[in-house]
Coordinates of C-alpha atoms (C1' of nucleotides) in Angstrom, one line a residue:
Chain A
X1 CA -16.3 -20.4 0.8
X2 CA -13.8 -23.2 0.3
X3 CA -12.3 -24.2 3.7
X4 CA -8.8 -25.4 4.2
X5 CA -8.1 -28.2 6.8
X6 CA -7.0 -25.5 9.3
X7 CA -10.2 -23.7 8.8
X8 CA -12.4 -26.8 9.1
X9 CA -10.8 -27.5 12.5
X10 CA -11.7 -24.0 13.7
X11 CA -15.2 -24.2 12.4
X12 CA -15.7 -27.4 14.3
X13 CA -14.5 -25.6 17.5
X14 CA -16.9 -22.8 16.7
X15 CA -19.8 -25.3 16.4
X16 CA -18.8 -27.1 19.6
X17 CA -18.9 -23.8 21.4
X18 CA -22.5 -23.2 20.3
X19 CA -23.4 -26.7 21.3
X20 CA -22.2 -25.8 24.8
X21 CA -24.4 -22.7 24.8
X22 CA -21.4 -20.4 24.3
X23 CA -21.9 -17.7 21.6
X24 CA -18.6 -17.3 19.7
X25 CA -19.8 -13.9 18.4
X26 CA -21.4 -12.2 21.4
X27 CA -23.1 -8.9 20.7
X28 CA -21.4 -6.7 23.3
X29 CA -17.9 -6.3 24.7
X30 CA -17.1 -4.4 27.9
X31 CA -13.4 -3.5 28.0
X32 CA -12.4 -1.1 30.8
X33 CA -9.0 -0.2 29.4
X34 CA -7.0 -0.4 26.3
X35 CA -3.7 -2.3 26.5
X36 CA -1.8 1.0 26.7
X37 CA -4.1 2.4 29.4
X38 CA -3.8 -0.7 31.5
X39 CA 0.0 -0.6 31.4
X40 CA 0.0 3.1 32.1
X41 CA -2.3 2.8 35.0
X42 CA -0.2 0.0 36.5
X43 CA 3.0 2.1 36.2
X44 CA 1.3 5.0 37.8
X45 CA 0.2 2.9 40.7
X46 CA 3.8 1.7 41.2
X47 CA 5.0 5.3 41.1
X48 CA 2.4 6.2 43.6
X49 CA 3.5 3.4 45.9
X50 CA 7.1 4.5 45.6
X51 CA 6.1 8.0 46.7
X52 CA 4.5 6.6 49.8
X53 CA 1.0 6.0 48.6
X54 CA -1.0 2.8 48.9
X55 CA -0.2 0.0 46.5
X56 CA -3.6 -1.1 45.3
X57 CA -4.2 -3.9 42.7
X58 CA -5.0 -2.5 39.3
X59 CA -8.0 -4.4 37.8
X60 CA -8.8 -4.3 34.1
X61 CA -10.9 -5.9 31.5
X62 CA -9.2 -6.0 28.2
X63 CA -10.4 -6.8 24.7
X64 CA -8.2 -7.7 21.7
X65 CA -6.9 -10.1 19.2
X66 CA -4.8 -13.0 20.3
X67 CA -1.4 -12.7 18.7
X68 CA 0.6 -15.5 20.5
X69 CA -0.1 -18.4 22.8
X70 CA 2.5 -20.2 24.9
X71 CA 1.2 -23.1 26.8
X72 CA 3.3 -24.6 29.6
X73 CA 1.3 -27.2 31.3
X74 CA -0.7 -25.6 34.1
X75 CA 0.0 -22.0 32.9
X76 CA -0.5 -20.3 29.6
X77 CA 0.9 -17.0 28.4
X78 CA -0.7 -15.2 25.5
X79 CA -0.4 -11.8 23.9
X80 CA -3.4 -9.8 22.8
X81 CA -3.4 -6.7 20.6
X82 CA -5.8 -3.8 20.4
X83 CA -5.5 -0.5 18.7
X84 CA -3.2 0.8 21.4
X85 CA -0.7 -2.0 21.3
X86 CA 0.0 -5.4 22.8
X87 CA -0.2 -6.7 26.3
X88 CA 0.4 -10.1 27.8
X89 CA -2.1 -12.4 29.4
X90 CA -1.2 -14.9 32.1
X91 CA -3.7 -17.7 32.7
X92 CA -3.0 -20.1 35.6
X93 CA -4.8 -23.1 36.8
X94 CA -4.8 -21.8 40.4
X95 CA -7.3 -19.0 39.6
X96 CA -9.1 -20.5 36.6
X97 CA -9.3 -24.1 37.5
X98 CA -8.3 -27.0 35.3
X99 CA -11.6 -27.0 33.3
X100 CA -11.3 -23.3 32.4
X101 CA -7.6 -23.5 31.4
X102 CA -8.3 -26.6 29.4
X103 CA -11.2 -24.7 27.7
X104 CA -8.9 -21.9 26.7
X105 CA -6.3 -24.2 25.3
X106 CA -8.9 -26.2 23.5
X107 CA -11.0 -23.4 21.9
X108 CA -8.9 -20.3 21.6
X109 CA -6.6 -19.8 18.5
X110 CA -4.3 -17.2 17.2
X111 CA -6.4 -14.4 15.6
X112 CA -9.4 -14.9 17.9
X113 CA -10.8 -11.8 19.7
X114 CA -10.9 -12.3 23.5
X115 CA -12.1 -10.4 26.5
X116 CA -10.1 -11.0 29.6
X117 CA -10.6 -9.7 33.1
X118 CA -7.9 -9.7 35.8
X119 CA -5.3 -7.9 37.8
X120 CA -2.1 -6.4 36.4
X121 CA 1.3 -7.6 37.6
X122 CA 4.9 -7.7 36.5
X123 CA 6.4 -11.1 35.5
X124 CA 9.9 -12.2 36.5
X125 CA 11.1 -11.1 33.0
X126 CA 9.7 -7.7 33.8
X127 CA 6.7 -7.6 31.5
X128 CA 3.5 -6.0 32.7
X129 CA 0.9 -8.7 32.3
X130 CA -2.8 -9.2 33.0
X131 CA -3.3 -12.1 35.5
X132 CA -6.5 -13.4 34.2
X133 CA -9.4 -14.5 36.4
X134 CA -12.1 -14.7 33.7
X135 CA -12.2 -14.6 29.9
X136 CA -14.7 -14.8 27.1
X137 CA -14.6 -15.3 23.4
X138 CA -15.5 -12.1 21.5
X139 CA -15.1 -13.3 18.0
X140 CA -13.8 -16.6 16.7
X141 CA -11.4 -16.4 13.7
X142 CA -11.9 -19.2 11.2
X143 CA -9.0 -18.4 8.9
X144 CA -5.5 -18.2 10.3
X145 CA -3.9 -14.8 9.7
X146 CA -0.7 -14.9 7.6
X147 CA 1.9 -15.8 10.2
X148 CA 3.9 -12.8 11.3
X149 CA 6.2 -13.3 14.3
X150 CA 8.5 -10.7 15.5
X151 CA 10.9 -10.4 18.3
X152 CA 12.7 -7.5 19.8
X153 CA 16.5 -7.9 19.8
X154 CA 18.4 -5.0 21.3
X155 CA 15.5 -2.7 20.7
X156 CA 15.2 -3.6 17.0
X157 CA 12.1 -5.4 15.8
X158 CA 13.2 -8.5 13.9
X159 CA 10.4 -9.9 11.7
X160 CA 10.1 -13.5 10.9
X161 CA 8.0 -14.9 8.1
X162 CA 5.9 -11.8 7.8
X163 CA 3.3 -11.4 5.0
X164 CA 5.4 -9.8 2.3
X165 CA 3.8 -10.8 -1.0
X166 CA 2.7 -7.4 -2.4
X167 CA -0.3 -8.8 -4.3
X168 CA -1.7 -10.5 -1.2
X169 CA -1.0 -7.4 0.9
X170 CA -2.9 -5.1 -1.4
X171 CA -5.8 -7.5 -2.3
X172 CA -6.2 -8.5 1.3
X173 CA -5.3 -5.2 3.0
X174 CA -7.2 -6.3 6.1
X175 CA -4.8 -9.1 6.6
X176 CA -1.8 -6.8 5.8
X177 CA -3.1 -4.4 8.4
X178 CA -3.8 -7.1 10.9
X179 CA -0.3 -8.5 10.9
X180 CA 1.9 -5.6 9.9
X181 CA 1.7 -2.8 12.5
X182 CA 3.8 -0.4 10.5
X183 CA 1.2 -0.5 7.7
X184 CA -1.4 0.7 10.2
X185 CA 1.0 3.5 11.2
X186 CA 1.2 4.6 7.6
X187 CA -2.5 5.2 7.4
X188 CA -2.7 6.8 10.8
X189 CA 0.0 9.2 9.6
X190 CA -1.9 9.7 6.4
X191 CA -5.0 10.8 8.4
X192 CA -2.9 13.1 10.5
X193 CA -1.4 14.7 7.4
X194 CA -4.9 15.4 6.0
X195 CA -6.1 16.7 9.4
X196 CA -3.0 19.1 9.5
X197 CA -3.8 20.4 6.1
X198 CA -7.4 21.2 7.1
X199 CA -6.2 22.9 10.3
X200 CA -3.7 25.0 8.4
X201 CA -6.1 26.2 5.8
X202 CA -9.0 26.7 8.1
X203 CA -6.9 28.8 10.4
X204 CA -6.2 31.1 7.4
X205 CA -9.8 31.7 6.5
X206 CA -10.1 29.0 3.8
X207 CA -13.5 27.4 3.4
X208 CA -13.7 23.7 2.7
X209 CA -16.2 22.9 0.0
X210 CA -17.4 20.0 -2.1
X211 CA -17.8 20.2 -5.8
X212 CA -19.2 17.6 -8.3
X213 CA -17.3 14.4 -9.0
X214 CA -19.7 13.6 -11.8
X215 CA -19.3 16.3 -14.4
X216 CA -20.9 16.9 -17.8
X217 CA -17.6 18.4 -19.0
X218 CA -14.2 17.6 -17.6
X219 CA -11.4 20.0 -17.3
X220 CA -8.7 21.6 -15.3
X221 CA -6.0 19.2 -16.2
X222 CA -4.6 17.4 -19.2
X223 CA -5.7 13.8 -18.7
X224 CA -8.1 11.3 -20.1
X225 CA -11.2 10.9 -18.0
X226 CA -13.4 8.0 -17.0
X227 CA -16.8 8.0 -18.6
X228 CA -20.0 6.9 -16.9
X229 CA -23.6 7.2 -17.6
X230 CA -26.7 8.5 -15.9
X231 CA -29.6 6.2 -16.9
X232 CA -32.6 8.3 -16.2
X233 CA -31.1 11.5 -17.6
X234 CA -29.7 9.5 -20.5
X235 CA -26.5 11.6 -20.1
X236 CA -22.9 10.6 -20.3
X237 CA -20.9 12.0 -17.4
X238 CA -17.2 12.2 -16.6
X239 CA -15.5 11.5 -13.3
X240 CA -13.6 14.7 -12.6
X241 CA -9.9 14.9 -13.4
X242 CA -9.5 18.0 -11.3
X243 CA -11.5 20.4 -9.1
X244 CA -10.1 23.6 -10.6
X245 CA -12.9 24.9 -12.8
X246 CA -15.6 24.4 -10.1
X247 CA -13.6 25.9 -7.3
X248 CA -12.8 29.0 -9.4
X249 CA -16.5 29.5 -10.1
X250 CA -16.8 29.9 -6.3
X251 CA -14.4 32.9 -6.4
X252 CA -16.8 34.6 -8.8
X253 CA -19.5 34.0 -6.2
X254 CA -17.6 35.8 -3.5
X255 CA -16.1 32.8 -1.6
X256 CA -12.7 34.2 -1.7
X257 CA -10.7 31.4 -0.2
X258 CA -11.8 27.9 -0.9
X259 CA -10.3 24.5 -0.8
X260 CA -11.3 20.9 -1.5
X261 CA -9.7 17.6 -0.5
X262 CA -11.0 14.7 -2.5
X263 CA -10.6 12.2 -5.2
X264 CA -9.6 12.8 -8.8
X265 CA -9.9 10.1 -11.5
X266 CA -7.5 9.8 -14.4
X267 CA -7.9 7.1 -17.0
X268 CA -4.2 6.6 -17.6
X269 CA -1.4 4.2 -16.8
X270 CA -0.6 3.1 -13.3
X271 CA 2.9 3.4 -11.9
X272 CA 4.7 3.8 -8.6
X273 CA 3.4 7.3 -8.5
X274 CA 0.1 7.0 -10.4
X275 CA -3.1 5.4 -9.3
X276 CA -6.3 5.8 -11.4
X277 CA -8.0 7.5 -8.4
X278 CA -6.0 9.6 -6.2
X279 CA -6.5 12.3 -3.5
X280 CA -5.9 15.8 -4.4
X281 CA -5.9 19.1 -2.5
X282 CA -6.7 22.2 -4.4
X283 CA -7.2 25.7 -3.0
X284 CA -7.9 29.1 -4.6
X285 CA -7.0 32.3 -2.9
X286 CA -8.4 35.6 -4.1
X287 CA -6.0 38.6 -4.4
X288 CA -3.0 36.3 -4.2
X289 CA -0.5 35.3 -6.9
X290 CA 1.9 32.5 -7.4
X291 CA 4.6 34.0 -5.3
X292 CA 2.2 34.2 -2.3
X293 CA 1.2 30.7 -3.0
X294 CA 4.8 29.6 -3.0
X295 CA 5.3 31.1 0.4
X296 CA 2.2 29.5 1.7
X297 CA 3.3 26.2 0.4
X298 CA 6.5 26.4 2.4
X299 CA 4.6 27.3 5.5
X300 CA 2.0 24.6 5.0
X301 CA 4.6 21.8 4.5
X302 CA 6.5 23.1 7.6
X303 CA 3.3 23.0 9.6
X304 CA 2.4 19.5 8.4
X305 CA 6.0 18.3 9.4
X306 CA 5.8 20.0 12.8
X307 CA 2.4 18.6 13.5
X308 CA 2.7 15.1 12.2
X309 CA 6.4 14.2 12.4
X310 CA 7.8 16.7 14.9
X311 CA 10.7 17.4 12.5
X312 CA 11.2 19.1 9.2
X313 CA 14.1 16.9 8.2
X314 CA 12.8 13.6 6.7
X315 CA 14.3 10.5 5.2
X316 CA 13.0 9.5 1.8
X317 CA 14.4 6.8 -0.5
X318 CA 17.8 7.0 1.2
X319 CA 17.9 10.8 1.0
X320 CA 17.9 13.2 3.8
X321 CA 15.5 16.0 2.9
X322 CA 15.2 19.3 4.6
X323 CA 11.7 20.9 4.4
X324 CA 12.6 24.0 6.3
X325 CA 11.7 27.2 4.4
X326 CA 12.7 28.8 2.2
X327 CA 12.9 26.2 -0.6
X328 CA 15.2 26.6 -3.5
X329 CA 13.6 28.7 -6.2
X330 CA 14.7 28.0 -9.8
X331 CA 13.2 29.3 -13.0
X332 CA 12.4 26.5 -15.4
X333 CA 14.6 28.3 -17.9
X334 CA 17.6 28.3 -15.6
X335 CA 16.9 24.7 -14.5
X336 CA 17.0 23.5 -18.1
X337 CA 20.2 25.5 -18.8
X338 CA 21.8 23.6 -16.0
X339 CA 20.3 20.2 -16.8
X340 CA 20.7 20.1 -20.6
X341 CA 22.5 23.2 -21.5
X342 CA 19.6 24.6 -23.5
X343 CA 18.3 28.2 -22.9
X344 CA 14.7 27.8 -24.0
X345 CA 14.3 31.6 -24.5
X346 CA 16.7 31.3 -27.4
X347 CA 14.5 28.8 -29.1
X348 CA 11.0 30.3 -29.3
X349 CA 9.6 27.9 -31.9
X350 CA 9.0 24.2 -31.8
X351 CA 11.3 23.7 -34.8
X352 CA 14.3 25.6 -33.3
X353 CA 13.9 23.9 -30.0
X354 CA 13.7 20.5 -31.6
X355 CA 16.8 21.2 -33.6
X356 CA 18.7 22.3 -30.5
X357 CA 17.7 19.1 -28.8
X358 CA 18.8 16.9 -31.7
X359 CA 22.1 18.8 -31.7
X360 CA 22.7 17.5 -28.2
X361 CA 21.5 14.0 -29.0
X362 CA 18.4 14.4 -26.9
X363 CA 15.4 12.4 -28.1
X364 CA 12.7 14.5 -29.8
X365 CA 9.1 13.3 -29.7
X366 CA 7.6 13.7 -33.1
X367 CA 4.6 16.1 -33.4
X368 CA 5.1 17.4 -29.9
X369 CA 4.4 21.1 -29.5
X370 CA 7.1 23.3 -27.9
X371 CA 5.6 23.1 -24.5
X372 CA 5.5 19.4 -24.6
X373 CA 9.1 19.2 -25.5
X374 CA 10.0 21.5 -22.6
X375 CA 7.8 19.4 -20.3
X376 CA 9.6 16.3 -21.6
X377 CA 13.0 17.8 -20.8
X378 CA 11.8 18.8 -17.4
X379 CA 10.5 15.3 -16.6
X380 CA 13.5 13.4 -18.0
X381 CA 16.5 15.5 -17.0
X382 CA 15.4 17.9 -14.3
X383 CA 12.7 16.3 -12.1
X384 CA 14.7 13.2 -11.1
X385 CA 17.5 15.4 -9.6
X386 CA 15.2 17.7 -7.6
X387 CA 15.6 15.9 -4.4
X388 CA 15.7 18.8 -2.0
X389 CA 12.5 20.9 -2.0
X390 CA 12.6 23.1 -5.1
X391 CA 10.1 25.4 -6.8
X392 CA 10.5 25.5 -10.5
X393 CA 8.7 28.5 -11.8
X394 CA 7.7 30.3 -15.1
X395 CA 6.3 27.7 -17.5
X396 CA 5.6 27.8 -21.2
X397 CA 2.2 29.2 -21.9
X398 CA 1.1 26.5 -24.3
X399 CA 1.0 23.8 -21.7
X400 CA -0.7 26.0 -19.1
X401 CA -4.0 27.1 -20.5
X402 CA -5.5 28.2 -17.2
X403 CA -2.5 30.2 -15.9
X404 CA -1.9 33.9 -16.3
X405 CA 0.7 35.4 -18.6
X406 CA 3.9 36.8 -17.0
X407 CA 3.7 40.5 -17.5
X408 CA 5.9 41.5 -20.5
X409 CA 6.5 37.9 -21.6
X410 CA 3.7 36.5 -23.8
X411 CA 5.2 33.0 -24.1
X412 CA 5.5 32.4 -20.3
X413 CA 3.0 32.1 -17.6
X414 CA 3.2 32.6 -13.8
X415 CA 3.2 28.9 -12.8
X416 CA 5.3 26.9 -10.5
X417 CA 5.6 23.2 -9.6
X418 CA 7.1 22.0 -6.3
X419 CA 9.5 19.0 -6.4
X420 CA 10.7 16.9 -3.6
X421 CA 12.5 13.6 -3.7
X422 CA 12.6 13.6 -7.5
X423 CA 8.8 13.8 -7.6
X424 CA 6.4 16.4 -8.6
X425 CA 4.4 17.2 -5.5
X426 CA 2.4 20.3 -6.4
X427 CA 1.4 22.6 -9.2
X428 CA 0.2 26.2 -8.9
X429 CA -0.3 29.4 -10.8
X430 CA -1.5 32.9 -10.8
X431 CA -4.9 32.0 -12.3
X432 CA -6.1 33.4 -15.6
X433 CA -9.2 35.5 -14.9
X434 CA -9.6 37.2 -18.3
X435 CA -12.6 35.6 -19.9
X436 CA -11.7 36.6 -23.4
X437 CA -8.1 35.4 -23.0
X438 CA -9.4 32.2 -21.5
X439 CA -11.7 31.5 -24.4
X440 CA -8.8 32.1 -26.8
X441 CA -6.7 29.6 -24.8
X442 CA -9.4 27.0 -24.9
X443 CA -9.6 27.4 -28.6
X444 CA -5.8 27.1 -29.0
X445 CA -5.8 23.9 -26.9
X446 CA -8.6 22.5 -28.9
X447 CA -6.6 23.0 -32.1
X448 CA -3.3 21.7 -30.6
X449 CA -4.9 18.5 -29.6
X450 CA -7.5 18.2 -32.4
X451 CA -5.9 15.0 -33.7
X452 CA -5.2 13.3 -30.4
X453 CA -8.5 14.5 -29.1
X454 CA -8.3 12.7 -25.8
X455 CA -6.2 15.1 -23.8
X456 CA -7.6 18.3 -25.2
X457 CA -9.5 20.7 -23.0
X458 CA -13.1 20.7 -23.9
X459 CA -14.6 24.2 -24.1
X460 CA -16.4 24.8 -20.8
X461 CA -18.9 27.6 -21.8
X462 CA -20.4 27.8 -18.3
X463 CA -16.9 28.4 -16.8
X464 CA -16.4 31.2 -19.3
X465 CA -19.7 32.7 -18.3
X466 CA -18.8 32.6 -14.7
X467 CA -15.5 34.3 -15.4
X468 CA -17.3 36.9 -17.5
X469 CA -19.1 38.1 -14.4
X470 CA -15.8 39.1 -13.0
X471 CA -13.3 36.8 -11.2
X472 CA -10.9 38.3 -8.6
X473 CA -7.3 37.9 -9.4
X474 CA -6.2 34.8 -7.5
X475 CA -3.6 32.2 -6.9
X476 CA -4.4 28.5 -7.1
X477 CA -2.7 25.4 -5.9
X478 CA -3.0 21.7 -6.3
X479 CA -1.1 18.9 -4.5
X480 CA -1.2 15.2 -4.6
X481 CA -1.9 14.0 -1.1
X482 CA -0.8 10.4 -1.9
X483 CA 2.6 11.6 -3.0
X484 CA 2.9 13.8 0.1
X485 CA 2.1 10.8 2.2
X486 CA 4.8 8.8 0.3
X487 CA 7.3 11.4 1.1
X488 CA 6.5 11.7 4.8
X489 CA 6.2 8.0 5.4
X490 CA 9.2 7.0 3.2
X491 CA 7.2 4.7 1.0
X492 CA 8.4 4.3 -2.6
X493 CA 5.2 3.4 -4.2
X494 CA 1.8 5.0 -4.2
X495 CA 0.2 1.7 -3.5
X496 CA 1.8 1.7 0.0
X497 CA -0.2 4.8 0.9
X498 CA -3.6 3.9 -0.6
X499 CA -5.6 1.4 1.4
X500 CA -7.1 -0.4 -1.5
X501 CA -5.0 0.4 -4.6
X502 CA -6.3 -0.5 -8.0
X503 CA -5.2 -4.0 -9.1
X504 CA -6.2 -5.9 -12.2
X505 CA -9.2 -8.0 -11.7
X506 CA -8.3 -11.5 -10.8
X507 CA -9.7 -14.4 -12.9
X508 CA -12.0 -16.5 -10.8
X509 CA -10.3 -19.7 -10.0
Chain B
rG1 C1' 1.4 -1.7 -24.8
rG2 C1' 7.2 -3.5 -24.9
rG3 C1' 11.4 -5.9 -22.2
rC4 C1' 13.2 -8.5 -17.8
rG5 C1' 11.8 -11.3 -13.5
rU6 C1' 8.5 -14.0 -10.1
rG7 C1' 4.4 -17.6 -9.1
rU8 C1' 5.9 -24.5 -4.9
rA9 C1' 2.0 -26.2 2.1
rG10 C1' -1.9 -21.1 5.8
rC11 C1' 3.1 -17.7 6.0
rU12 C1' 8.6 -17.4 4.6
rC13 C1' 11.4 -20.2 1.4
rA14 C1' 14.3 -25.0 -0.7
rA15 C1' 14.4 -29.0 -4.4
rU16 C1' 20.9 -31.3 -11.1
rG17 C1' 14.8 -33.6 -16.0
rG18 C1' 14.4 -39.1 -11.7
rU19 C1' 9.9 -40.7 -4.8
rA20 C1' 8.0 -32.5 -3.8
rG21 C1' 11.1 -30.7 1.4
rA22 C1' 12.4 -27.3 5.8
rG23 C1' 11.2 -23.5 9.5
rC24 C1' 6.9 -21.3 11.5
rA25 C1' 1.5 -22.1 11.9
rG26 C1' -1.9 -26.6 12.7
rU27 C1' -2.9 -31.5 15.3
rG28 C1' -1.4 -35.1 19.7
rG29 C1' 1.8 -35.5 23.9
rC30 C1' 5.5 -33.4 28.3
rC31 C1' 6.3 -29.0 31.1
rU32 C1' 3.2 -23.5 37.1
rU33 C1' 6.5 -16.5 35.6
rU34 C1' 7.2 -17.9 29.7
rU35 C1' 8.3 -14.9 25.4
rA36 C1' 10.4 -16.4 17.7
rA37 C1' 9.8 -20.9 24.5
rG38 C1' 11.8 -25.9 24.3
rC39 C1' 11.5 -31.3 23.4
rC40 C1' 9.0 -35.7 21.1
rA41 C1' 5.5 -37.3 17.5
rU42 C1' 2.4 -36.0 13.4
rU43 C1' -1.1 -33.8 9.5
rG44 C1' -0.9 -30.8 5.4
rG45 C1' 0.5 -30.0 -2.0
rU46 C1' -4.3 -29.3 -8.7
rU47 C1' 4.1 -26.9 -7.7
rC48 C1' -0.7 -20.1 -11.0
rA49 C1' -3.9 -22.2 -15.4
rG50 C1' -4.0 -24.9 -20.0
rG51 C1' -1.3 -27.3 -23.8
rG52 C1' 3.5 -29.7 -25.6
rU53 C1' 8.5 -32.3 -25.6
rU54 C1' 10.2 -36.7 -22.7
rC55 C1' 10.3 -43.4 -20.4
rG56 C1' 9.8 -39.5 -16.8
rA57 C1' 8.4 -32.2 -16.0
rG58 C1' 8.2 -27.9 -10.1
rC59 C1' 12.4 -27.7 -13.6
rC60 C1' 12.6 -27.6 -20.8
rC61 C1' 9.1 -25.4 -24.9
rC62 C1' 4.3 -22.7 -26.2
rU63 C1' -0.2 -19.9 -24.7
rG64 C1' -2.8 -17.5 -21.0
rC65 C1' -3.4 -15.1 -16.0
rA66 C1' -1.6 -12.3 -11.8
rC67 C1' 2.2 -9.6 -9.4
rG68 C1' 7.1 -6.9 -9.3
rC69 C1' 10.9 -4.0 -11.7
rU70 C1' 11.7 -1.2 -16.0
rC71 C1' 10.6 1.5 -20.7
rA72 C1' 6.6 3.8 -23.1
rC73 C1' 2.4 6.6 -21.5
rC74 C1' 1.2 10.3 -17.8
rA75 C1' 0.8 17.7 -14.9

RNA sequence: GGGCGUGUAGCUCAAUGGUAGAGCAGUGGCCUUUUAAGCCAUUGGUUCAGGGUUCGAGCCCCUGCACGCUCACCA
């Protein structure tokens, strides 16, 4: 470890502490309160006194990281921070003696963890503060944290010289979290969102399960997989790209409502809304269809908003978005008529659709099948404008090999995607449960992608066997948790809601 | 993968091709209810890396690396 001058000074302090028989990394800490609890208890005591009760001193031992030090001769003020927030320390020569105060000034730096025992009081400026009688080093920090000073002006937090460089923030997330409290809030909120999803589904009889991440055959989505290898079995394995095919096997087995929250891996480009590994929710619901799933989606999002945010009206990327049910429901056909003026039912073949697109000066990707063209139109001209919650429903069959046909319309399947803030958030369908039809679809997909090879759905014979035992009709649902967290925390990139987002490996320097 | 941009002190940022700077942090002082404390003094640099042009490069040119934006890709 290469040390800077600043770090060398701190290491010297550390060594001097040890020479004096003081352990700079003691094994145990004994806080009696968090910062927030201490403040709360002090205010409660004041309240009690106002109501005629006795005014007793409130003692507390606090533990936290030193965030500021202001030395003024015979007194020193400092702020410490723990998980509950910040609180001020007041160290005075009267109580501590000159030697102890000098010891603090000499050996304690910003970023160190300290334990301080004392009595709470209110300073002249009105701040509830711990008047310290004794203190102890809990952990010496050698490296200075990236400076982040903030002040509160008229209730607004004004940040000075905060750590902002995105690369440092993501590579050293620990430092980012340590100095940027709002980053911690994002991940607390993320945890609350996931918890709310579990509560919601558990309450409705869904069973949380875990299925393989290492899979001999990948499937359930159109994406390129990561490949890995099991040495002893001498077997190539894929990191899953979705949970779908395993979860639906469970419906065959009589687990009628199942869900999984976990990581998917897709070996594709990264962008503001794509990370190579991302967290997905999928559920499958026997005897339901895509309309029931749509309604449950509205309910679930409303529940998450109520639980986590306390409001169903959110701000995202400068938009005010209303998540109250019901959401707008728009058929993909109607949506495209409005967006590009093309009624896809009038162009049932790839050739005719491509011609219609060219006639409107829309770019046509060569060799794309009809479904891909439609999907492209959707992504380019429709999705960016779907700011308010919108269900787009009824998708082309040829890009939806696991979804069930719409009765009476062989080219369309019962599938919907939910969009919010111009982003696809979820994807769901009435699941195909006809094993012979499913086999046909797999074969069709195999043909369509024969040349590209990478995105095609490999035939999963075991999945077909499962289905051939009889799979109840069901509705399935998938949602990107990361994107949901983006929406609910108003973060514009997926990297802001993933603790350790994937970054290119840095050359050793 | 393409285009555009960025990379300078621990952090945030300056510097016309001509001696690399400021604020904060650090270090040494003064100061007993302060709060971005203040005041005085002071340390700190492989200017992302490697080449090139030039009397002279943080700045111009080339190559590479990383990050950001964007396009492509992507359920």
